[in-house]
Amino acid sequence: MHPAVVFPLVWGVAMLLIGAGQLFGYFDLSAKALLVFCLGVVSFVVGAMLEPNRKGGISTEVGVLNLNVRRFAQAIALLHLVMVPIAWQEIRGLTDGATDVFAAAYHLRASAINEEEQLGPIVSNYLVMGLILIPILFVGMLQKNIGKIEFSILAAPWLVLDLFANGRSASVVLIFVLVYLYITMVGGISWRAVVLFVSIFVTILVTGNLLVSKIGATFDDSAGEILGQSLRSFFDYALQGPILFSLYLEHPSSISSSWDALSSFCYILEKAGLCKSESQHQDFMVFTADGAYGNVYSLFFSMVPKYGLMGVVLFPFLYGLWASFHSKREAQSPIHLLAAALLFAAAVLSLFSDRFLPNLYFFLKFFLISTVVMRVFRKK
């Protein structure tokens, strides 16, 4: 699962699907967009290949086996006992007046998009911790330090609350992180594991769609109708990023771009009142012949509007170098393994978002929290 293979594979498959998708009403890509995509993919691969190979894979002598996973799991259980009531009370306060759980979830998502009242920093950071601590716990499970049922019980509060409060995006990232960890630790993936991961993915996709009304169907509709609309929603999200970016290149004045590969620096400075970050929610554009709207524009939308072709060469090159750096050092430290998994997810999801440098603030939290965990719960 080397980054130099994953990134071009993801974009190659997407281009083929968009070509086939014209039969179902998806717009085609312009020659200019294809050129930009090819340039970015080549830059990423060159960056990833420049990182020299290192011998050795995952070693059972290093990393998480030096972690007292049992004590770590107990600490997570205690954290849930404290934080779940606080989180639920805060969510109830923000959704006061909602008639049911679906209206409450929709209200939370709409508030986030409109940059209105949102969850406070304590609860928000508790949910972010789930994206960091669940993978560590998952590796502990793969190394048989805790059982599957115990892992599921400890992961569930984060998954449920995050799906309710923030929609499906964080959960989708987490699934790809866990897939990477599984394949890397186990040395492959069985059909049984594939079915399990796909089932979890579909469950999260469908539940997220219904909670925030991403599809027209409701729980009252048939399973076939819900799954059919969710499948179309999946392809819409997977393909609209490159298509909408292509449309943007053809009509740059059609929307006002605010994505920026370096946005995390402004976001960090904003904490000290030294910068004002722009909204990440873009205007909508049509990407199918039947008038479907979308507002995600692929990883390249954070580069081209402000940095032009130089950005298309520079940023993917750095991303490839970064991803390969951690991938080649997975045997040295579990932190490298977890970072490689996060960057794998970023590569897969690059079709509709840039989760590399714009996600720098999260990566800083990841390195801080994971380092503390490795030290505090280290086996003596």
Tab-separated table of C-alpha atoms in Angstrom:
chain	number	residue	atom	x	y	z
A	1	MET	CA	0.000	0.000	0.000
A	2	HIS	CA	2.753	2.416	-0.956
A	3	PRO	CA	1.504	6.013	-1.466
A	4	ALA	CA	3.043	6.067	-4.960
A	5	VAL	CA	0.616	3.264	-5.868
A	6	VAL	CA	-2.468	4.319	-3.904
A	7	PHE	CA	-2.751	7.924	-5.107
A	8	PRO	CA	-2.562	7.284	-8.887
A	9	LEU	CA	-4.779	4.199	-8.479
A	10	VAL	CA	-7.508	6.268	-6.784
A	11	TRP	CA	-7.399	8.971	-9.444
A	12	GLY	CA	-7.119	6.480	-12.305
A	13	VAL	CA	-10.207	4.579	-11.156
A	14	ALA	CA	-12.074	7.885	-10.680
A	15	MET	CA	-11.276	8.987	-14.242
A	16	LEU	CA	-12.557	5.657	-15.602
A	17	LEU	CA	-15.736	5.918	-13.521
A	18	ILE	CA	-16.375	9.470	-14.704
A	19	GLY	CA	-15.978	8.297	-18.292
A	20	ALA	CA	-18.469	5.475	-17.702
A	21	GLY	CA	-20.671	7.794	-15.632
A	22	GLN	CA	-21.610	9.852	-18.682
A	23	LEU	CA	-24.097	7.066	-19.445
A	24	PHE	CA	-25.810	8.006	-16.161
A	25	GLY	CA	-25.765	11.763	-16.729
A	26	TYR	CA	-22.454	12.800	-15.130
A	27	PHE	CA	-20.629	15.601	-16.954
A	28	ASP	CA	-17.334	14.853	-18.688
A	29	LEU	CA	-13.937	16.324	-17.791
A	30	SER	CA	-12.233	18.992	-19.872
A	31	ALA	CA	-8.805	18.407	-21.419
A	32	LYS	CA	-7.443	21.190	-19.205
A	33	ALA	CA	-8.649	19.434	-16.036
A	34	LEU	CA	-7.191	16.096	-17.150
A	35	LEU	CA	-3.850	17.804	-17.704
A	36	VAL	CA	-3.928	19.313	-14.189
A	37	PHE	CA	-4.860	15.951	-12.632
A	38	CYS	CA	-2.088	14.112	-14.492
A	39	LEU	CA	0.470	16.750	-13.486
A	40	GLY	CA	-0.563	16.547	-9.824
A	41	VAL	CA	-0.551	12.745	-9.769
A	42	VAL	CA	2.912	12.596	-11.364
A	43	SER	CA	4.206	15.169	-8.840
A	44	PHE	CA	2.807	13.111	-5.958
A	45	VAL	CA	4.398	9.907	-7.275
A	46	VAL	CA	7.775	11.604	-7.786
A	47	GLY	CA	7.693	12.918	-4.205
A	48	ALA	CA	6.717	9.502	-2.836
A	49	MET	CA	9.429	7.705	-4.804
A	50	LEU	CA	12.166	10.102	-3.705
A	51	GLU	CA	11.847	8.847	-0.131
A	52	PRO	CA	14.444	6.007	-0.015
A	53	ASN	CA	13.267	2.479	0.665
A	54	ARG	CA	13.894	1.000	4.076
A	55	LYS	CA	13.990	-2.684	4.836
A	56	GLY	CA	11.569	-4.261	7.241
A	57	GLY	CA	7.833	-4.150	7.796
A	58	ILE	CA	5.812	-3.980	10.977
A	59	SER	CA	7.836	-5.402	13.850
A	60	THR	CA	6.148	-7.093	16.791
A	61	GLU	CA	9.000	-5.887	18.985
A	62	VAL	CA	8.201	-2.199	18.713
A	63	GLY	CA	5.272	0.155	18.797
A	64	VAL	CA	1.958	-0.692	20.347
A	65	LEU	CA	3.196	-3.927	21.977
A	66	ASN	CA	5.104	-1.620	24.299
A	67	LEU	CA	1.737	-0.163	25.256
A	68	ASN	CA	-0.299	-1.423	28.188
A	69	VAL	CA	-3.443	-1.713	26.051
A	70	ARG	CA	-5.548	-3.036	28.928
A	71	ARG	CA	-4.838	0.040	31.055
A	72	PHE	CA	-5.299	2.252	27.996
A	73	ALA	CA	-8.742	0.699	27.380
A	74	GLN	CA	-9.716	1.320	30.998
A	75	ALA	CA	-8.714	4.966	30.662
A	76	ILE	CA	-10.907	5.282	27.549
A	77	ALA	CA	-13.853	3.736	29.420
A	78	LEU	CA	-13.381	6.290	32.197
A	79	LEU	CA	-13.165	9.108	29.637
A	80	HIS	CA	-16.492	7.981	28.142
A	81	LEU	CA	-18.147	7.885	31.575
A	82	VAL	CA	-17.197	11.525	32.089
A	83	MET	CA	-17.629	12.911	28.571
A	84	VAL	CA	-20.665	11.146	27.082
A	85	PRO	CA	-23.164	12.785	29.492
A	86	ILE	CA	-21.484	16.179	28.973
A	87	ALA	CA	-21.522	15.771	25.182
A	88	TRP	CA	-25.138	14.641	25.086
A	89	GLN	CA	-26.236	17.498	27.351
A	90	GLU	CA	-24.466	20.010	25.116
A	91	ILE	CA	-26.013	18.508	21.984
A	92	ARG	CA	-29.464	18.657	23.579
A	93	GLY	CA	-28.885	22.301	24.434
A	94	LEU	CA	-27.960	23.149	20.834
A	95	THR	CA	-30.935	21.255	19.411
A	96	ASP	CA	-33.558	22.428	21.872
A	97	GLY	CA	-36.920	22.417	20.127
A	98	ALA	CA	-36.070	19.676	17.630
A	99	THR	CA	-39.012	17.292	17.239
A	100	ASP	CA	-36.957	14.096	16.881
A	101	VAL	CA	-33.417	12.748	16.590
A	102	PHE	CA	-33.327	13.348	12.836
A	103	ALA	CA	-34.372	16.978	13.161
A	104	ALA	CA	-31.729	17.423	15.860
A	105	ALA	CA	-28.972	15.910	13.686
A	106	TYR	CA	-30.028	18.033	10.717
A	107	HIS	CA	-30.036	21.155	12.895
A	108	LEU	CA	-26.489	20.464	14.119
A	109	ARG	CA	-25.204	19.908	10.586
A	110	ALA	CA	-26.941	23.014	9.237
A	111	SER	CA	-25.503	25.094	12.089
A	112	ALA	CA	-21.994	23.877	11.270
A	113	ILE	CA	-22.390	24.692	7.562
A	114	ASN	CA	-23.799	28.141	8.306
A	115	GLU	CA	-21.078	28.694	10.937
A	116	GLU	CA	-23.643	29.296	13.643
A	117	GLU	CA	-23.621	27.965	17.203
A	118	GLN	CA	-21.590	24.741	17.407
A	119	LEU	CA	-20.248	22.316	19.983
A	120	GLY	CA	-17.842	23.791	22.518
A	121	PRO	CA	-14.089	23.117	22.518
A	122	ILE	CA	-14.187	20.414	25.225
A	123	VAL	CA	-16.779	18.243	23.471
A	124	SER	CA	-15.323	18.955	20.026
A	125	ASN	CA	-11.869	17.854	21.139
A	126	TYR	CA	-13.353	14.764	22.797
A	127	LEU	CA	-14.813	13.783	19.412
A	128	VAL	CA	-11.506	14.533	17.676
A	129	MET	CA	-9.744	12.268	20.169
A	130	GLY	CA	-11.854	9.405	18.873
A	131	LEU	CA	-10.181	9.667	15.466
A	132	ILE	CA	-6.816	9.316	17.208
A	133	LEU	CA	-7.498	6.837	20.008
A	134	ILE	CA	-9.747	4.379	18.133
A	135	PRO	CA	-6.934	3.461	15.669
A	136	ILE	CA	-4.502	2.900	18.564
A	137	LEU	CA	-7.078	0.670	20.237
A	138	PHE	CA	-7.667	-1.114	16.915
A	139	VAL	CA	-3.968	-1.986	16.587
A	140	GLY	CA	-4.088	-3.292	20.156
A	141	MET	CA	-7.035	-5.484	19.129
A	142	LEU	CA	-5.162	-6.784	16.048
A	143	GLN	CA	-2.262	-7.702	18.319
A	144	LYS	CA	-4.778	-9.518	20.549
A	145	ASN	CA	-4.272	-7.338	23.614
A	146	ILE	CA	-8.034	-6.723	23.828
A	147	GLY	CA	-11.025	-8.515	22.337
A	148	LYS	CA	-13.213	-7.482	19.395
A	149	ILE	CA	-16.266	-6.958	21.582
A	150	GLU	CA	-14.340	-4.739	24.001
A	151	PHE	CA	-12.969	-2.702	21.094
A	152	SER	CA	-16.467	-2.279	19.622
A	153	ILE	CA	-17.941	-1.152	22.962
A	154	LEU	CA	-15.188	1.429	23.496
A	155	ALA	CA	-15.358	2.756	19.912
A	156	ALA	CA	-19.170	2.970	19.771
A	157	PRO	CA	-19.723	6.184	21.824
A	158	TRP	CA	-17.351	8.151	19.585
A	159	LEU	CA	-18.838	6.746	16.392
A	160	VAL	CA	-22.441	7.413	17.397
A	161	LEU	CA	-21.866	10.910	18.793
A	162	ASP	CA	-19.635	11.970	15.910
A	163	LEU	CA	-22.060	10.649	13.305
A	164	PHE	CA	-24.879	12.517	15.029
A	165	ALA	CA	-22.978	15.771	15.589
A	166	ASN	CA	-20.729	16.005	12.516
A	167	GLY	CA	-22.232	13.724	9.888
A	168	ARG	CA	-20.442	10.912	8.099
A	169	SER	CA	-17.157	12.568	7.030
A	170	ALA	CA	-15.065	11.772	10.116
A	171	SER	CA	-16.402	8.207	10.270
A	172	VAL	CA	-15.493	7.643	6.607
A	173	VAL	CA	-11.945	8.843	7.311
A	174	LEU	CA	-11.773	6.459	10.263
A	175	ILE	CA	-12.873	3.483	8.156
A	176	PHE	CA	-10.061	4.031	5.644
A	177	VAL	CA	-7.572	4.436	8.508
A	178	LEU	CA	-8.674	1.114	9.994
A	179	VAL	CA	-8.554	-0.614	6.598
A	180	TYR	CA	-4.960	0.536	6.142
A	181	LEU	CA	-4.001	-0.626	9.629
A	182	TYR	CA	-5.645	-4.010	9.080
A	183	ILE	CA	-3.941	-4.676	5.751
A	184	THR	CA	-0.576	-3.491	7.061
A	185	MET	CA	-0.683	-5.399	10.345
A	186	VAL	CA	-2.249	-8.600	9.045
A	187	GLY	CA	-0.348	-8.588	5.757
A	188	GLY	CA	-3.426	-8.682	3.529
A	189	ILE	CA	-7.197	-8.746	3.748
A	190	SER	CA	-9.610	-11.676	3.603
A	191	TRP	CA	-13.033	-11.708	1.974
A	192	ARG	CA	-14.547	-11.908	5.435
A	193	ALA	CA	-12.768	-8.682	6.442
A	194	VAL	CA	-13.793	-7.029	3.165
A	195	VAL	CA	-17.448	-7.862	3.821
A	196	LEU	CA	-17.167	-6.541	7.385
A	197	PHE	CA	-15.561	-3.217	6.377
A	198	VAL	CA	-17.989	-2.739	3.479
A	199	SER	CA	-20.942	-3.451	5.799
A	200	ILE	CA	-19.714	-0.878	8.311
A	201	PHE	CA	-19.101	1.631	5.515
A	202	VAL	CA	-22.610	1.128	4.086
A	203	THR	CA	-24.162	1.422	7.552
A	204	ILE	CA	-22.374	4.703	8.213
A	205	LEU	CA	-23.164	6.002	4.732
A	206	VAL	CA	-26.864	5.185	4.968
A	207	THR	CA	-27.245	6.415	8.555
A	208	GLY	CA	-25.396	9.638	7.767
A	209	ASN	CA	-27.538	10.205	4.683
A	210	LEU	CA	-30.758	9.745	6.641
A	211	LEU	CA	-29.705	11.789	9.669
A	212	VAL	CA	-28.830	14.922	7.704
A	213	SER	CA	-31.212	14.403	4.753
A	214	LYS	CA	-28.494	13.857	2.157
A	215	ILE	CA	-30.998	11.765	0.213
A	216	GLY	CA	-34.730	12.080	-0.344
A	217	ALA	CA	-35.542	8.755	1.297
A	218	THR	CA	-36.450	8.403	4.969
A	219	PHE	CA	-36.573	5.487	7.401
A	220	ASP	CA	-40.205	4.976	6.352
A	221	ASP	CA	-39.155	4.027	2.820
A	222	SER	CA	-38.186	0.530	1.689
A	223	ALA	CA	-34.664	-0.784	2.187
A	224	GLY	CA	-34.252	-0.966	-1.580
A	225	GLU	CA	-35.152	2.702	-2.016
A	226	ILE	CA	-32.808	3.799	0.786
A	227	LEU	CA	-29.898	1.695	-0.498
A	228	GLY	CA	-30.481	2.794	-4.091
A	229	GLN	CA	-30.430	6.477	-3.216
A	230	SER	CA	-27.419	5.973	-0.928
A	231	LEU	CA	-25.529	4.234	-3.734
A	232	ARG	CA	-26.209	7.169	-6.047
A	233	SER	CA	-25.130	9.532	-3.252
A	234	PHE	CA	-21.874	7.563	-2.910
A	235	PHE	CA	-21.039	7.944	-6.597
A	236	ASP	CA	-22.085	11.605	-6.505
A	237	TYR	CA	-19.558	12.278	-3.757
A	238	ALA	CA	-16.863	10.117	-5.310
A	239	LEU	CA	-17.094	11.777	-8.732
A	240	GLN	CA	-18.366	15.306	-8.262
A	241	GLY	CA	-15.013	16.643	-6.991
A	242	PRO	CA	-13.068	16.205	-10.255
A	243	ILE	CA	-16.127	17.120	-12.345
A	244	LEU	CA	-16.810	20.338	-10.434
A	245	PHE	CA	-13.137	21.280	-10.497
A	246	SER	CA	-13.192	20.809	-14.264
A	247	LEU	CA	-16.209	23.104	-14.492
A	248	TYR	CA	-14.452	25.653	-12.285
A	249	LEU	CA	-11.431	25.649	-14.611
A	250	GLU	CA	-13.727	26.346	-17.554
A	251	HIS	CA	-15.612	29.100	-15.690
A	252	PRO	CA	-13.365	30.508	-12.908
A	253	SER	CA	-15.774	33.335	-12.137
A	254	SER	CA	-18.671	30.955	-11.481
A	255	ILE	CA	-17.860	30.685	-7.763
A	256	SER	CA	-15.679	32.494	-5.262
A	257	SER	CA	-12.979	30.078	-4.087
A	258	SER	CA	-11.836	30.034	-0.452
A	259	TRP	CA	-10.033	26.691	-0.177
A	260	ASP	CA	-6.325	27.091	0.426
A	261	ALA	CA	-3.601	24.457	0.867
A	262	LEU	CA	-2.075	26.691	3.564
A	263	SER	CA	-5.346	27.457	5.365
A	264	SER	CA	-4.262	25.625	8.540
A	265	PHE	CA	-1.660	28.290	9.292
A	266	CYS	CA	-4.351	30.980	9.300
A	267	TYR	CA	-6.630	28.728	11.365
A	268	ILE	CA	-3.907	28.271	13.985
A	269	LEU	CA	-3.155	32.005	14.054
A	270	GLU	CA	-6.879	32.655	14.366
A	271	LYS	CA	-6.760	31.099	17.841
A	272	ALA	CA	-4.636	34.082	18.872
A	273	GLY	CA	-6.777	36.570	16.955
A	274	LEU	CA	-4.058	37.120	14.326
A	275	CYS	CA	-5.936	35.849	11.279
A	276	LYS	CA	-9.479	35.282	10.015
A	277	SER	CA	-9.997	31.981	8.203
A	278	GLU	CA	-12.413	31.779	5.293
A	279	SER	CA	-15.436	29.499	5.085
A	280	GLN	CA	-14.696	26.047	3.683
A	281	HIS	CA	-18.264	25.644	2.419
A	282	GLN	CA	-18.262	26.609	-1.250
A	283	ASP	CA	-21.074	27.629	-3.576
A	284	PHE	CA	-22.976	24.850	-5.319
A	285	MET	CA	-22.728	23.928	-8.993
A	286	VAL	CA	-24.528	21.386	-11.184
A	287	PHE	CA	-22.479	18.298	-12.105
A	288	THR	CA	-25.047	16.029	-13.804
A	289	ALA	CA	-27.444	16.374	-16.712
A	290	ASP	CA	-30.418	15.892	-14.385
A	291	GLY	CA	-29.403	18.924	-12.287
A	292	ALA	CA	-27.707	17.399	-9.224
A	293	TYR	CA	-25.856	20.013	-7.171
A	294	GLY	CA	-22.543	19.648	-5.333
A	295	ASN	CA	-19.999	21.864	-3.613
A	296	VAL	CA	-16.817	19.806	-3.281
A	297	TYR	CA	-14.089	20.438	-5.837
A	298	SER	CA	-11.271	17.930	-5.208
A	299	LEU	CA	-7.830	18.347	-3.665
A	300	PHE	CA	-6.725	20.541	-6.592
A	301	PHE	CA	-9.207	23.278	-5.673
A	302	SER	CA	-7.008	24.192	-2.698
A	303	MET	CA	-4.039	24.735	-5.043
A	304	VAL	CA	-4.976	26.129	-8.455
A	305	PRO	CA	-7.030	29.244	-7.604
A	306	LYS	CA	-4.257	30.778	-5.479
A	307	TYR	CA	-1.055	29.062	-6.610
A	308	GLY	CA	-1.691	28.047	-10.216
A	309	LEU	CA	0.289	25.258	-11.885
A	310	MET	CA	3.198	25.857	-9.489
A	311	GLY	CA	0.899	24.728	-6.683
A	312	VAL	CA	-0.107	21.633	-8.672
A	313	VAL	CA	3.572	20.681	-8.896
A	314	LEU	CA	4.699	21.692	-5.399
A	315	PHE	CA	1.923	20.585	-3.032
A	316	PRO	CA	1.344	17.034	-4.380
A	317	PHE	CA	5.116	16.547	-4.426
A	318	LEU	CA	5.296	17.486	-0.735
A	319	TYR	CA	2.256	15.324	0.072
A	320	GLY	CA	3.854	12.319	-1.634
A	321	LEU	CA	7.116	12.883	0.234
A	322	TRP	CA	5.244	13.244	3.529
A	323	ALA	CA	3.109	10.118	3.053
A	324	SER	CA	6.106	8.030	1.978
A	325	PHE	CA	8.185	9.292	4.924
A	326	HIS	CA	5.775	7.741	7.428
A	327	SER	CA	5.016	4.683	5.286
A	328	LYS	CA	8.693	3.686	5.146
A	329	ARG	CA	9.107	4.061	8.923
A	330	GLU	CA	6.106	2.075	10.141
A	331	ALA	CA	8.345	-0.482	11.863
A	332	GLN	CA	10.162	2.189	13.857
A	333	SER	CA	7.203	3.605	15.746
A	334	PRO	CA	3.415	3.162	16.010
A	335	ILE	CA	3.122	6.938	15.499
A	336	HIS	CA	4.579	6.532	11.996
A	337	LEU	CA	2.138	3.674	11.372
A	338	LEU	CA	-0.862	5.748	12.469
A	339	ALA	CA	0.299	8.811	10.514
A	340	ALA	CA	0.725	6.665	7.393
A	341	ALA	CA	-2.842	5.408	7.867
A	342	LEU	CA	-4.190	8.966	8.151
A	343	LEU	CA	-2.329	10.018	5.009
A	344	PHE	CA	-3.616	6.929	3.196
A	345	ALA	CA	-7.151	8.101	4.017
A	346	ALA	CA	-6.234	11.593	2.792
A	347	ALA	CA	-5.029	10.133	-0.527
A	348	VAL	CA	-8.257	8.154	-1.027
A	349	LEU	CA	-10.468	11.117	-0.109
A	350	SER	CA	-8.453	13.569	-2.241
A	351	LEU	CA	-11.124	13.200	-4.925
A	352	PHE	CA	-13.301	15.695	-3.060
A	353	SER	CA	-11.161	17.279	-0.332
A	354	ASP	CA	-7.625	18.218	0.677
A	355	ARG	CA	-6.875	16.492	3.973
A	356	PHE	CA	-3.129	17.011	3.871
A	357	LEU	CA	-1.781	20.482	4.766
A	358	PRO	CA	-5.252	21.999	5.369
A	359	ASN	CA	-5.598	19.323	8.052
A	360	LEU	CA	-2.345	20.352	9.735
A	361	TYR	CA	-4.065	21.490	12.937
A	362	PHE	CA	-5.535	17.998	13.341
A	363	PHE	CA	-2.145	16.397	12.645
A	364	LEU	CA	-0.586	18.545	15.382
A	365	LYS	CA	-3.233	17.244	17.801
A	366	PHE	CA	-2.608	13.719	16.540
A	367	PHE	CA	1.149	13.866	17.168
A	368	LEU	CA	0.645	15.450	20.605
A	369	ILE	CA	-2.057	13.042	21.821
A	370	SER	CA	-0.465	9.891	20.381
A	371	THR	CA	2.933	10.813	21.857
A	372	VAL	CA	1.358	11.342	25.290
A	373	VAL	CA	-0.487	7.998	25.031
A	374	MET	CA	2.695	6.139	24.060
A	375	ARG	CA	4.522	7.567	27.050
A	376	VAL	CA	1.822	7.389	29.716
A	377	PHE	CA	0.663	3.854	28.895
A	378	ARG	CA	4.027	2.379	27.987
A	379	LYS	CA	4.654	-1.112	29.366
A	380	LYS	CA	7.166	-1.139	32.202
